[in-house]
Coordinates of C-alpha atoms and ligand atoms in Angstrom, one line a residue:
X1 CA 42.0 -22.7 43.9
X2 CA 40.0 -21.5 46.9
X3 CA 36.3 -20.6 46.5
X4 CA 36.6 -17.4 47.6
X5 CA 39.3 -16.8 44.9
X6 CA 37.4 -18.2 42.0
X7 CA 34.2 -16.2 43.1
X8 CA 36.5 -13.3 43.0
X9 CA 37.5 -13.9 39.3
X10 CA 34.2 -14.8 38.3
X11 CA 32.8 -11.2 39.4
X12 CA 35.8 -9.6 38.1
X13 CA 35.3 -10.9 34.8
X14 CA 31.4 -10.4 34.6
X15 CA 32.5 -7.0 35.7
X16 CA 34.6 -6.7 32.7
X17 CA 31.7 -8.2 30.6
X18 CA 29.1 -5.7 31.3
X19 CA 31.7 -2.9 31.0
X20 CA 32.6 -3.8 27.8
X21 CA 28.9 -4.2 26.6
X22 CA 28.4 -0.5 27.7
X23 CA 31.3 0.6 25.8
X24 CA 32.2 -2.0 23.0
X25 CA 35.6 -0.4 21.9
X26 CA 37.1 0.1 25.7
X27 CA 40.3 -1.4 26.3
X28 CA 41.2 -2.5 22.4
X29 CA 41.1 0.8 20.5
X30 CA 44.0 0.3 18.8
X31 CA 42.6 -1.7 15.8
X32 CA 40.0 1.2 14.8
X33 CA 42.8 3.7 14.6
X34 CA 42.5 5.3 11.0
X35 CA 45.5 7.0 9.3
X36 CA 43.6 8.2 5.9
X37 CA 40.6 10.0 5.3
X38 CA 38.7 8.8 2.0
X39 CA 36.4 11.7 0.2
X40 CA 34.1 9.9 -1.9
X41 CA 30.9 9.4 -3.9
X42 CA 29.1 12.5 -5.5
X43 CA 32.6 14.3 -6.0
X44 CA 34.4 15.6 -8.8
X45 CA 37.9 14.5 -7.6
X46 CA 37.8 11.7 -5.0
X47 CA 40.1 12.2 -2.3
X48 CA 42.4 10.0 -0.3
X49 CA 44.6 12.2 2.5
X50 CA 46.3 11.3 5.1
X51 CA 47.5 13.5 8.7
X52 CA 50.4 15.3 6.4
X53 CA 48.1 16.3 3.6
X54 CA 45.5 17.4 6.0
X55 CA 48.0 19.8 7.1
X56 CA 48.6 21.3 4.2
X57 CA 45.1 22.8 4.2
X58 CA 43.8 26.2 6.0
X59 CA 44.2 25.2 9.9
X60 CA 41.4 25.7 12.1
X61 CA 41.7 25.3 16.3
X62 CA 39.3 24.5 18.7
X63 CA 40.0 25.6 22.5
X64 CA 37.3 23.9 24.5
X65 CA 34.3 21.7 23.8
X66 CA 32.4 20.0 26.5
X67 CA 31.2 16.3 25.4
X68 CA 27.4 15.8 26.3
X69 CA 25.8 12.4 25.2
X70 CA 22.9 12.4 23.2
X71 CA 21.2 11.3 26.5
X72 CA 22.1 14.6 28.4
X73 CA 24.9 12.8 30.2
X74 CA 28.5 15.1 30.3
X75 CA 31.7 13.2 29.2
X76 CA 34.2 15.7 30.0
X77 CA 35.8 18.1 27.4
X78 CA 37.6 18.4 24.1
X79 CA 40.5 20.6 24.2
X80 CA 43.0 22.2 22.3
X81 CA 42.3 20.7 18.9
X82 CA 43.7 21.1 15.5
X83 CA 42.2 20.3 12.0
X84 CA 40.2 21.7 9.0
X85 CA 37.2 22.3 8.2
X86 CA 35.1 19.5 6.8
X87 CA 33.8 22.3 4.4
X88 CA 37.0 22.9 3.2
X89 CA 37.5 18.9 2.2
X90 CA 34.2 19.1 0.3
X91 CA 35.6 22.5 -1.8
X92 CA 38.6 20.4 -2.8
X93 CA 36.8 17.6 -3.8
X94 CA 34.0 19.7 -5.4
X95 CA 30.6 18.3 -5.0
X96 CA 29.2 16.9 -8.4
X97 CA 26.1 19.6 -8.8
X98 CA 24.5 19.1 -12.7
X99 CA 21.1 20.9 -11.7
X100 CA 21.2 24.1 -9.6
X101 CA 19.1 22.2 -7.0
X102 CA 21.2 19.1 -6.6
X103 CA 22.8 20.3 -3.6
X104 CA 19.9 20.8 -1.7
X105 CA 19.1 17.1 -1.7
X106 CA 22.4 16.1 -0.7
X107 CA 24.1 14.6 2.4
X108 CA 27.2 14.0 3.7
X109 CA 27.9 10.6 5.4
X110 CA 30.8 10.2 7.9
X111 CA 31.7 6.8 8.5
X112 CA 34.4 5.4 11.3
X113 CA 36.3 2.6 11.3
X114 CA 34.1 0.7 14.0
X115 CA 30.8 1.0 11.9
X116 CA 29.6 4.4 13.5
X117 CA 28.2 7.1 10.9
X118 CA 26.6 10.3 11.5
X119 CA 25.2 12.6 8.4
X120 CA 25.0 15.9 7.5
X121 CA 22.9 17.6 5.0
X122 CA 24.8 19.8 2.4
X123 CA 22.8 23.0 3.8
X124 CA 23.7 22.2 7.3
X125 CA 27.4 22.4 6.4
X126 CA 27.6 25.3 3.4
X127 CA 24.1 26.9 4.2
X128 CA 23.8 27.4 8.2
X129 CA 26.4 28.3 11.4
X130 CA 27.0 24.6 12.1
X131 CA 28.9 24.4 9.1
X132 CA 31.6 26.7 10.4
X133 CA 32.0 24.2 13.7
X134 CA 32.2 21.0 11.7
X135 CA 36.1 20.1 12.2
X136 CA 38.1 17.2 10.8
X137 CA 40.8 17.2 13.2
X138 CA 44.5 15.4 13.6
X139 CA 45.9 17.0 16.5
X140 CA 45.4 17.9 20.4
X141 CA 47.7 19.8 22.7
X142 CA 50.0 19.9 19.9
X143 CA 50.8 16.0 19.7
X144 CA 49.1 13.4 17.5
X145 CA 45.6 11.8 18.3
X146 CA 45.8 8.6 20.7
X147 CA 44.5 5.5 20.2
X148 CA 41.1 6.3 21.7
X149 CA 39.8 8.4 18.7
X150 CA 42.9 9.0 16.4
X151 CA 44.2 9.9 14.2
X152 CA 41.8 11.2 12.7
X153 CA 38.5 12.4 14.2
X154 CA 35.9 14.7 13.6
X155 CA 33.5 17.1 15.8
X156 CA 30.4 19.3 15.3
X157 CA 31.3 22.4 17.4
X158 CA 28.3 24.0 17.3
X159 CA 25.8 21.2 17.8
X160 CA 23.5 21.3 21.0
X161 CA 24.7 18.0 22.5
X162 CA 28.2 17.5 20.7
X163 CA 28.5 13.7 21.5
X164 CA 26.7 12.3 18.6
X165 CA 28.6 13.9 15.7
X166 CA 31.8 13.6 17.8
X167 CA 33.1 10.6 15.2
X168 CA 36.3 9.2 16.8
X169 CA 38.5 6.9 14.1
X170 CA 36.9 8.6 11.1
X171 CA 37.8 6.9 7.9
X172 CA 35.3 8.3 5.1
X173 CA 33.4 11.1 4.0
X174 CA 30.4 10.4 1.1
X175 CA 28.6 12.4 -0.6
X176 CA 25.1 11.0 -1.7
X177 CA 22.1 12.9 -3.5
X178 CA 19.5 11.4 -1.4
X179 CA 16.1 12.3 -3.4
X180 CA 15.4 13.1 -7.0
Ligands
MTE201 N1 33.7 6.2 16.2 C1 32.6 6.2 17.2 N2 32.6 7.6 17.6 C2 31.8 7.7 18.9 C3 30.9 6.9 19.1 C4 31.1 5.2 18.7 O1 30.4 4.4 18.8 N3 32.1 5.3 17.6 N4 30.2 7.0 20.0 C5 29.6 8.3 19.9 C6 28.7 8.8 21.2 S1 27.2 8.6 21.3 C7 29.5 9.9 22.3 S2 28.3 10.2 23.6 C8 30.6 10.0 22.3 C9 31.1 9.7 23.4 O2 32.7 9.6 23.7 P1 33.7 8.7 24.7 O3 33.0 7.7 24.4 O4 34.7 8.8 24.2 O5 33.1 9.4 25.8 O6 31.5 9.6 21.1 C10 30.8 9.6 19.9 N5 31.4 9.1 18.9
MO202 MO1 26.4 9.2 23.2

């Protein structure tokens, strides 16, 4: 193999490696695809739902949502989403609350299959405008979600920067009391 060709292959491979480090999931996203969502932790009825189950709940739609990273970088936008409110899922599961003040000390942890996690407080979801906009979604432009984020994902559409709590490949929702 000629020197220039070897040099070219090396340069391409290095470029791919650097790109993969910046976006660890690019190129091989099929392995992260989730088809079920578990709702666990401090709930009366743990849930394990597939897309057909999610479709039985009251639908919510979202027209357009610009994606902005925590860094401020603009990343395009999400469009024509259909899903259900996270709040609705928690109402179905029934958050365990023995004491009147328990819910105020609870958080909701959303975990994706690649290990990505974000949290919400119970108060954010049930006692602030943010809760209205937290959508577990499974459809985009009338189609199932692609391997790049599907088949179940979540977005918090009232966040100032929408990227961080856009959870691709959503796998579980855990309710947890974090203070006594
Ligand atoms: N599962 C999962 N979801 C994720 C991330 C991730 O690493 N894993 N990164 C988040 C961040 S920081 C941003 S800005 C957006 C970016 O989405 P994009 O990589 O599709 O542009 O996805 C968010 N959702
Ligand atoms: Mo981000």
